[in-house]
Amino acid sequence: MYYLISLVSTTHLQNLRIGIHKETIQLIKIQNEGRIHTILHFSTNIICFIILSGYSILGNKELVILNSWAQEFLYNLSDTIKAFSLLLLTDLCIGFHSPHGWELMIGFVYKDFGFVHNDQIISGLVSTFPVILDTILKYWIFRYLNRVSPSLVVIYHSMND
């Protein structure tokens, strides 16, 4: 009788050890899979950046043609239309009135780089990134507008107020 009880408890203990071992291997696979996805996302982003950089450096002729076409199009617009377009573009893209849109974009980029979703980091970026981007963009706009057309700066100021 004692032998039968010890045999059952030994068999049960071995089955328990095998179950724990299988569960541990499964958890390790899940953990490694997440890390592999992070590495793949990051390396894909680096490869895309290298390809785009190479194309912009080597495809200079196409970019010169596109740049000349864009400059010709923009110089033919009136100063009022240019100022209105700048205001519309900056308010649509960098407007502070769309935190949900910023949250989606930053969350997508954050996830694309393979980081784990963190609401505190995303909300911190949503509250600071648009402000910094708006400041940089307005500085660039005013610097560019002062060189190109001082009257456009006056129109931009009056439309912005």
Short mmCIF file of C-alpha atoms in Angstrom, two decimals, residues 23-138:
data_model
loop_
_atom_site.label_atom_id
_atom_site.label_comp_id
_atom_site.label_asym_id
_atom_site.label_seq_id
_atom_site.Cartn_x
_atom_site.Cartn_y
_atom_site.Cartn_z
CA GLU A 23 5.04 26.46 -18.97
CA THR A 24 8.48 28.02 -18.37
CA ILE A 25 9.54 27.25 -21.94
CA GLN A 26 6.30 28.76 -23.23
CA LEU A 27 6.86 31.97 -21.22
CA ILE A 28 10.45 32.22 -22.47
CA LYS A 29 9.24 31.84 -26.07
CA ILE A 30 6.67 34.61 -25.58
CA GLN A 31 9.30 36.90 -24.04
CA ASN A 32 11.78 36.21 -26.84
CA GLU A 33 9.11 36.74 -29.50
CA GLY A 34 8.48 40.27 -28.18
CA ARG A 35 12.19 41.06 -28.26
CA ILE A 36 12.53 39.66 -31.78
CA HIS A 37 9.66 41.89 -32.95
CA THR A 38 11.32 44.92 -31.35
CA ILE A 39 14.61 44.18 -33.10
CA LEU A 40 12.83 43.60 -36.43
CA HIS A 41 10.87 46.87 -36.16
CA PHE A 42 13.99 48.84 -35.31
CA SER A 43 16.08 47.27 -38.07
CA THR A 44 13.27 47.84 -40.61
CA ASN A 45 13.16 51.51 -39.67
CA ILE A 46 16.94 51.82 -40.03
CA ILE A 47 16.85 50.12 -43.45
CA CYS A 48 14.06 52.45 -44.62
CA PHE A 49 16.01 55.47 -43.40
CA ILE A 50 19.15 54.29 -45.24
CA ILE A 51 17.18 53.70 -48.46
CA LEU A 52 15.49 57.12 -48.29
CA SER A 53 18.79 58.82 -47.49
CA GLY A 54 20.51 57.07 -50.38
CA TYR A 55 17.70 58.00 -52.75
CA SER A 56 17.80 61.65 -51.67
CA ILE A 57 21.59 61.76 -52.14
CA LEU A 58 21.77 59.78 -55.38
CA GLY A 59 18.48 60.95 -56.89
CA ASN A 60 19.54 64.59 -56.83
CA LYS A 61 18.42 65.30 -60.41
CA GLU A 62 14.81 64.36 -59.69
CA LEU A 63 14.81 66.40 -56.49
CA VAL A 64 16.15 69.48 -58.30
CA ILE A 65 13.33 69.22 -60.84
CA LEU A 66 10.72 68.81 -58.09
CA ASN A 67 12.21 71.70 -56.11
CA SER A 68 12.18 74.06 -59.10
CA TRP A 69 8.57 73.13 -59.87
CA ALA A 70 7.50 73.74 -56.23
CA GLN A 71 9.31 77.09 -56.07
CA GLU A 72 7.74 78.25 -59.34
CA PHE A 73 4.30 77.25 -58.06
CA LEU A 74 4.79 79.02 -54.72
CA TYR A 75 6.25 82.23 -56.21
CA ASN A 76 3.22 82.56 -58.50
CA LEU A 77 0.82 82.66 -55.53
CA SER A 78 -0.20 85.98 -54.00
CA ASP A 79 1.15 86.96 -50.58
CA THR A 80 -2.30 86.64 -48.99
CA ILE A 81 -2.74 83.08 -50.29
CA LYS A 82 0.76 82.16 -49.09
CA ALA A 83 0.06 83.49 -45.59
CA PHE A 84 -3.33 81.78 -45.45
CA SER A 85 -1.81 78.48 -46.63
CA LEU A 86 0.92 78.67 -43.99
CA LEU A 87 -1.62 79.33 -41.23
CA LEU A 88 -3.89 76.54 -42.42
CA LEU A 89 -1.06 74.06 -42.77
CA THR A 90 0.48 74.81 -39.37
CA ASP A 91 -2.88 74.74 -37.60
CA LEU A 92 -3.92 71.47 -39.26
CA CYS A 93 -0.65 69.67 -38.72
CA ILE A 94 0.54 71.13 -35.46
CA GLY A 95 -2.68 72.47 -33.98
CA PHE A 96 -3.00 72.15 -30.23
CA HIS A 97 -6.72 71.50 -30.68
CA SER A 98 -6.16 67.90 -31.73
CA PRO A 99 -4.53 66.00 -28.84
CA HIS A 100 -6.29 62.77 -29.83
CA GLY A 101 -4.72 62.92 -33.29
CA TRP A 102 -1.31 63.58 -31.78
CA GLU A 103 -1.85 60.71 -29.36
CA LEU A 104 -2.62 58.36 -32.25
CA MET A 105 0.39 59.50 -34.31
CA ILE A 106 2.86 59.37 -31.43
CA GLY A 107 1.44 56.04 -30.27
CA PHE A 108 1.85 54.63 -33.79
CA VAL A 109 5.47 55.81 -34.05
CA TYR A 110 6.16 54.62 -30.50
CA LYS A 111 4.73 51.18 -31.33
CA ASP A 112 6.47 51.10 -34.73
CA PHE A 113 9.84 51.42 -33.01
CA GLY A 114 8.89 48.39 -30.91
CA PHE A 115 8.34 50.08 -27.56
CA VAL A 116 5.67 48.84 -25.17
CA HIS A 117 2.61 51.12 -24.97
CA ASN A 118 2.98 53.52 -22.03
CA ASP A 119 0.21 56.09 -21.50
CA GLN A 120 2.35 58.37 -19.32
CA ILE A 121 5.14 58.71 -21.88
CA ILE A 122 2.68 59.20 -24.75
CA SER A 123 0.70 61.87 -22.87
CA GLY A 124 3.96 63.62 -21.97
CA LEU A 125 5.01 63.64 -25.61
CA VAL A 126 1.54 64.81 -26.69
CA SER A 127 1.76 67.77 -24.32
CA THR A 128 5.30 68.85 -25.30
CA PHE A 129 6.08 67.70 -28.85
CA PRO A 130 3.48 69.84 -30.71
CA VAL A 131 4.57 72.95 -28.81
CA ILE A 132 8.25 72.40 -29.64
CA LEU A 133 7.43 71.57 -33.26
CA ASP A 134 5.18 74.65 -33.59
CA THR A 135 7.91 76.90 -32.19
CA ILE A 136 10.55 75.52 -34.56
CA LEU A 137 8.23 75.72 -37.56
CA LYS A 138 7.15 79.32 -36.83
#
